[in-house]
Amino acid sequence: MKNISGFERRFIVSGLKENIRSDGREMFDYRDITLQTGNLPQTNGSSLFKLGNTHIITGVKVEIGEPLKDHPNEGRLEISVECCPSASPEFEGRGAEDLNSELSGAMNKIMNTNSALDLKSLCILERKKCWIIYIDVLVLDSDGNLFDSVSMGIHAALSDVRIPKIRVVPGDKVGDLEIEVFGEEESRSLDTSKVPICITFAQIDGYNIVDPTIQEESCMSSRVTIAVNKDQNICGMMMGGTSGIDTQVLIQLTQLSIKIGPGLYKALDYMTKQNTTKLNQKNNLII
Amino acid sequence: MNVQVVNLGEVITNENESIRGHGTFQKDGNLVSSVAGIVHRVNKLVSVKPLRSRYHPEVGDVVVGRITEVLRNNWKVDIGARHDAFLGLSAIILPGGVQRRRTSTDEMNMRNFYKEDELISAEIQKINYETFKISLHTRSFKYGKLSDGQFVTVPPMLIKRSKSHYLVLPNGVLLILGCNGFIWLSIPEESELKIKKISNWFISTTTELQELEDEINENSNKSIKDKNMDLETNNFDFYKKKEKMITKEQRLEICRVRNAVLALSNSFLPIYPTSIMLVCKKSIEENINPKEMIKQKNMIILTSEVKELIK
């Protein structure tokens, strides 16, 4: 985390008493969100997501593979998050390893379940073939609040994904089966209505704020990330930081996240809709 | 004004009489640019100043820096240049304002003056070009430790070198524009200052511009005098920095100026008191809250007047 002086910290904390943060936001205000989908033409789905100065690029590739032994009639997601070394000085070399595994693990936990996506619809042949959705997230620039940005970037990329239509035909040899893949015009999209997004609360001296910047993150004593979906259900909870959180406070935060969720989804949907009108004119990389 | 903007590898001139300065090299008898920037000509010396580069320190620059290390008899300060700067123990003001030789007790007490990660404002005293040692000093009341405020970073070339970098704006915000692009926003010490609401401010004619500058200078000088009081009272109070009581309105004004600075930086416009005040004034006219000033569409509206002024 970026190091800041005790005086700057004092200023941030006294600002929280008045409900004013460093950029004039209030405790539960999110920064400006910008979203573009379909930036990477070589992928099946992609998004460029910006939350303030945090820039996240997500690429989704769908491949045919074998289902897991304990889920023979389901496909799966494989999410990998990487923080680019140029995003922040502490990501240089192997500095980002812990953060990468934490983010990847968190995203896998909340999204790779039947309650987020219909994994059964990704099955092609029971026990033999299924769709595997590889999601690769790259943090290009970090200004705090990576959990929320990564989850929203993944949500946007998944809503942009087009899975090709396939047909199973008998192969050359007897008993063999081959998969015929149709063109893009006959692809289907995923139902992302239940995909959750994360809402992070940072606790600074007893005050809880949403969407911390990198300076506020260096003052926080603990962080709670709550995953909510469109139906206002809690899908997961993660904690970080050095100090603990009171149970009463935790309950208040979960209720708060349910209230904040719909506003975020509204903004995401509005921007995704704006992008789908340009779907037929797929541009080159727009950054 | 005729400004020649060149790109990397572009031929500037093919006269053999020109002396090549920084940012140029000779190729096939031509003078070619090695950076993307603006051409400067002084008689026969041709150089190219890059549009975006790291801060290039000059003697006499006012900078804001962060202490990175406490060494034996000096502090290492990060000023965003290619090398770290050094603030010597003999280059700071001692409590009580005395002038004496620094002893080993002072060396032991260095952390009572400045600790790691603290922000200071200082002036560049000298630069040793052979060893690249940049020496700072804080031997004036306007320099020293910065407390109870906000820190913002902008590209260094947006800050013009001017007479004063320690400014108190008419809306009551203390602004330290470091030449290295590091900016400090806070509230000045005393409230004897003439605080005027931005909405009553008109900056259209040159006389009003002059009035604005005069008022800023007056307020800034008053603020420096009040800092002087701090020094004479107690030992180490000057360095301990008691917490300033900042009201909600003052805090919102700091946010407004901070977002104005970021809006100017976003549009790559020069940052100086007039441009900042123009952006703040526009935000009040258009009824834009500080927290909405950082939205892309608002930034364009806010900086439109400044763009007109620059032309």
PDB file of N, CA and C in Angstrom, chain A residues 51-91:
ATOM      1  N   LEU A  51     -13.079   2.442 -13.092  1.00  0.00           N
ATOM      2  CA  LEU A  51     -13.737   2.983 -11.902  1.00  0.00           C
ATOM      3  C   LEU A  51     -12.809   4.062 -11.370  1.00  0.00           C
ATOM      4  N   GLY A  52     -13.090   5.333 -11.704  1.00  0.00           N
ATOM      5  CA  GLY A  52     -12.140   6.393 -11.360  1.00  0.00           C
ATOM      6  C   GLY A  52     -10.874   6.167 -12.157  1.00  0.00           C
ATOM      7  N   ASN A  53      -9.737   6.003 -11.479  1.00  0.00           N
ATOM      8  CA  ASN A  53      -8.485   5.754 -12.186  1.00  0.00           C
ATOM      9  C   ASN A  53      -8.066   4.293 -12.164  1.00  0.00           C
ATOM     10  N   THR A  54      -8.962   3.409 -11.700  1.00  0.00           N
ATOM     11  CA  THR A  54      -8.650   1.978 -11.728  1.00  0.00           C
ATOM     12  C   THR A  54      -9.120   1.437 -13.062  1.00  0.00           C
ATOM     13  N   HIS A  55      -8.184   0.907 -13.869  1.00  0.00           N
ATOM     14  CA  HIS A  55      -8.529   0.395 -15.196  1.00  0.00           C
ATOM     15  C   HIS A  55      -8.359  -1.112 -15.216  1.00  0.00           C
ATOM     16  N   ILE A  56      -9.419  -1.821 -15.664  1.00  0.00           N
ATOM     17  CA  ILE A  56      -9.375  -3.280 -15.693  1.00  0.00           C
ATOM     18  C   ILE A  56      -9.742  -3.723 -17.095  1.00  0.00           C
ATOM     19  N   ILE A  57      -8.954  -4.635 -17.673  1.00  0.00           N
ATOM     20  CA  ILE A  57      -9.334  -5.188 -18.969  1.00  0.00           C
ATOM     21  C   ILE A  57      -9.561  -6.688 -18.800  1.00  0.00           C
ATOM     22  N   THR A  58     -10.679  -7.164 -19.338  1.00  0.00           N
ATOM     23  CA  THR A  58     -11.051  -8.570 -19.164  1.00  0.00           C
ATOM     24  C   THR A  58     -11.248  -9.207 -20.520  1.00  0.00           C
ATOM     25  N   GLY A  59     -10.711 -10.426 -20.688  1.00  0.00           N
ATOM     26  CA  GLY A  59     -10.918 -11.156 -21.935  1.00  0.00           C
ATOM     27  C   GLY A  59     -11.480 -12.524 -21.597  1.00  0.00           C
ATOM     28  N   VAL A  60     -12.468 -12.956 -22.374  1.00  0.00           N
ATOM     29  CA  VAL A  60     -13.091 -14.256 -22.126  1.00  0.00           C
ATOM     30  C   VAL A  60     -12.924 -15.137 -23.355  1.00  0.00           C
ATOM     31  N   LYS A  61     -12.454 -16.341 -23.127  1.00  0.00           N
ATOM     32  CA  LYS A  61     -12.310 -17.308 -24.222  1.00  0.00           C
ATOM     33  C   LYS A  61     -13.084 -18.556 -23.833  1.00  0.00           C
ATOM     34  N   VAL A  62     -13.912 -19.090 -24.756  1.00  0.00           N
ATOM     35  CA  VAL A  62     -14.614 -20.342 -24.430  1.00  0.00           C
ATOM     36  C   VAL A  62     -13.970 -21.478 -25.199  1.00  0.00           C
ATOM     37  N   GLU A  63     -13.685 -22.575 -24.499  1.00  0.00           N
ATOM     38  CA  GLU A  63     -13.057 -23.723 -25.130  1.00  0.00           C
ATOM     39  C   GLU A  63     -13.796 -24.978 -24.715  1.00  0.00           C
ATOM     40  N   ILE A  64     -13.608 -26.012 -25.531  1.00  0.00           N
ATOM     41  CA  ILE A  64     -14.261 -27.282 -25.200  1.00  0.00           C
ATOM     42  C   ILE A  64     -13.272 -28.133 -24.429  1.00  0.00           C
ATOM     43  N   GLY A  65     -13.705 -28.653 -23.300  1.00  0.00           N
ATOM     44  CA  GLY A  65     -12.822 -29.482 -22.497  1.00  0.00           C
ATOM     45  C   GLY A  65     -13.616 -30.546 -21.770  1.00  0.00           C
ATOM     46  N   GLU A  66     -12.940 -31.224 -20.817  1.00  0.00           N
ATOM     47  CA  GLU A  66     -13.607 -32.296 -20.079  1.00  0.00           C
ATOM     48  C   GLU A  66     -14.166 -31.782 -18.780  1.00  0.00           C
ATOM     49  N   PRO A  67     -15.372 -32.210 -18.421  1.00  0.00           N
ATOM     50  CA  PRO A  67     -15.925 -31.757 -17.139  1.00  0.00           C
ATOM     51  C   PRO A  67     -15.196 -32.419 -15.974  1.00  0.00           C
ATOM     52  N   LEU A  68     -15.339 -31.818 -14.805  1.00  0.00           N
ATOM     53  CA  LEU A  68     -14.715 -32.380 -13.604  1.00  0.00           C
ATOM     54  C   LEU A  68     -15.468 -33.632 -13.192  1.00  0.00           C
ATOM     55  N   LYS A  69     -14.740 -34.566 -12.509  1.00  0.00           N
ATOM     56  CA  LYS A  69     -15.333 -35.855 -12.166  1.00  0.00           C
ATOM     57  C   LYS A  69     -16.548 -35.707 -11.257  1.00  0.00           C
ATOM     58  N   ASP A  70     -16.515 -34.736 -10.310  1.00  0.00           N
ATOM     59  CA  ASP A  70     -17.650 -34.631  -9.389  1.00  0.00           C
ATOM     60  C   ASP A  70     -18.773 -33.756  -9.919  1.00  0.00           C
ATOM     61  N   HIS A  71     -18.570 -33.127 -11.094  1.00  0.00           N
ATOM     62  CA  HIS A  71     -19.670 -32.385 -11.726  1.00  0.00           C
ATOM     63  C   HIS A  71     -19.724 -32.809 -13.191  1.00  0.00           C
ATOM     64  N   PRO A  72     -20.198 -34.032 -13.455  1.00  0.00           N
ATOM     65  CA  PRO A  72     -20.068 -34.552 -14.817  1.00  0.00           C
ATOM     66  C   PRO A  72     -20.980 -33.888 -15.845  1.00  0.00           C
ATOM     67  N   ASN A  73     -22.046 -33.227 -15.406  1.00  0.00           N
ATOM     68  CA  ASN A  73     -22.933 -32.612 -16.396  1.00  0.00           C
ATOM     69  C   ASN A  73     -22.949 -31.092 -16.302  1.00  0.00           C
ATOM     70  N   GLU A  74     -21.800 -30.546 -15.930  1.00  0.00           N
ATOM     71  CA  GLU A  74     -21.686 -29.086 -15.824  1.00  0.00           C
ATOM     72  C   GLU A  74     -20.438 -28.600 -16.504  1.00  0.00           C
ATOM     73  N   GLY A  75     -20.521 -27.388 -17.068  1.00  0.00           N
ATOM     74  CA  GLY A  75     -19.303 -26.732 -17.537  1.00  0.00           C
ATOM     75  C   GLY A  75     -18.703 -25.977 -16.367  1.00  0.00           C
ATOM     76  N   ARG A  76     -17.678 -25.165 -16.623  1.00  0.00           N
ATOM     77  CA  ARG A  76     -17.127 -24.379 -15.516  1.00  0.00           C
ATOM     78  C   ARG A  76     -16.443 -23.110 -16.019  1.00  0.00           C
ATOM     79  N   LEU A  77     -16.144 -22.272 -15.020  1.00  0.00           N
ATOM     80  CA  LEU A  77     -15.404 -21.037 -15.277  1.00  0.00           C
ATOM     81  C   LEU A  77     -14.004 -21.211 -14.722  1.00  0.00           C
ATOM     82  N   GLU A  78     -13.010 -20.613 -15.383  1.00  0.00           N
ATOM     83  CA  GLU A  78     -11.670 -20.564 -14.788  1.00  0.00           C
ATOM     84  C   GLU A  78     -11.208 -19.123 -14.854  1.00  0.00           C
ATOM     85  N   ILE A  79     -11.185 -18.486 -13.686  1.00  0.00           N
ATOM     86  CA  ILE A  79     -10.884 -17.058 -13.635  1.00  0.00           C
ATOM     87  C   ILE A  79      -9.454 -16.863 -13.138  1.00  0.00           C
ATOM     88  N   SER A  80      -8.713 -16.036 -13.856  1.00  0.00           N
ATOM     89  CA  SER A  80      -7.361 -15.725 -13.411  1.00  0.00           C
ATOM     90  C   SER A  80      -7.176 -14.211 -13.464  1.00  0.00           C
ATOM     91  N   VAL A  81      -6.785 -13.646 -12.348  1.00  0.00           N
ATOM     92  CA  VAL A  81      -6.603 -12.197 -12.262  1.00  0.00           C
ATOM     93  C   VAL A  81      -5.120 -11.899 -12.129  1.00  0.00           C
ATOM     94  N   GLU A  82      -4.633 -10.947 -12.921  1.00  0.00           N
ATOM     95  CA  GLU A  82      -3.236 -10.568 -12.804  1.00  0.00           C
ATOM     96  C   GLU A  82      -3.112  -9.054 -12.699  1.00  0.00           C
ATOM     97  N   CYS A  83      -2.323  -8.604 -11.755  1.00  0.00           N
ATOM     98  CA  CYS A  83      -2.079  -7.171 -11.611  1.00  0.00           C
ATOM     99  C   CYS A  83      -0.818  -6.839 -12.387  1.00  0.00           C
ATOM    100  N   CYS A  84      -0.975  -5.973 -13.365  1.00  0.00           N
ATOM    101  CA  CYS A  84       0.144  -5.594 -14.215  1.00  0.00           C
ATOM    102  C   CYS A  84       1.201  -4.871 -13.376  1.00  0.00           C
ATOM    103  N   PRO A  85       2.487  -5.176 -13.529  1.00  0.00           N
ATOM    104  CA  PRO A  85       3.504  -4.496 -12.719  1.00  0.00           C
ATOM    105  C   PRO A  85       3.511  -2.985 -12.892  1.00  0.00           C
ATOM    106  N   SER A  86       3.014  -2.504 -14.038  1.00  0.00           N
ATOM    107  CA  SER A  86       3.024  -1.050 -14.234  1.00  0.00           C
ATOM    108  C   SER A  86       1.862  -0.367 -13.527  1.00  0.00           C
ATOM    109  N   ALA A  87       0.950  -1.151 -12.955  1.00  0.00           N
ATOM    110  CA  ALA A  87      -0.229  -0.546 -12.323  1.00  0.00           C
ATOM    111  C   ALA A  87       0.117   0.162 -11.028  1.00  0.00           C
ATOM    112  N   SER A  88       1.143  -0.314 -10.356  1.00  0.00           N
ATOM    113  CA  SER A  88       1.459   0.259  -9.045  1.00  0.00           C
ATOM    114  C   SER A  88       2.873  -0.169  -8.660  1.00  0.00           C
ATOM    115  N   PRO A  89       3.622   0.653  -7.959  1.00  0.00           N
ATOM    116  CA  PRO A  89       5.005   0.275  -7.631  1.00  0.00           C
ATOM    117  C   PRO A  89       5.113  -1.027  -6.836  1.00  0.00           C
ATOM    118  N   GLU A  90       4.103  -1.320  -5.979  1.00  0.00           N
ATOM    119  CA  GLU A  90       4.236  -2.546  -5.184  1.00  0.00           C
ATOM    120  C   GLU A  90       3.957  -3.811  -5.979  1.00  0.00           C
ATOM    121  N   PHE A  91       3.522  -3.663  -7.255  1.00  0.00           N
ATOM    122  CA  PHE A  91       3.270  -4.850  -8.068  1.00  0.00           C
ATOM    123  C   PHE A  91       4.499  -5.295  -8.846  1.00  0.00           C
TER     124      PHE A  91
END
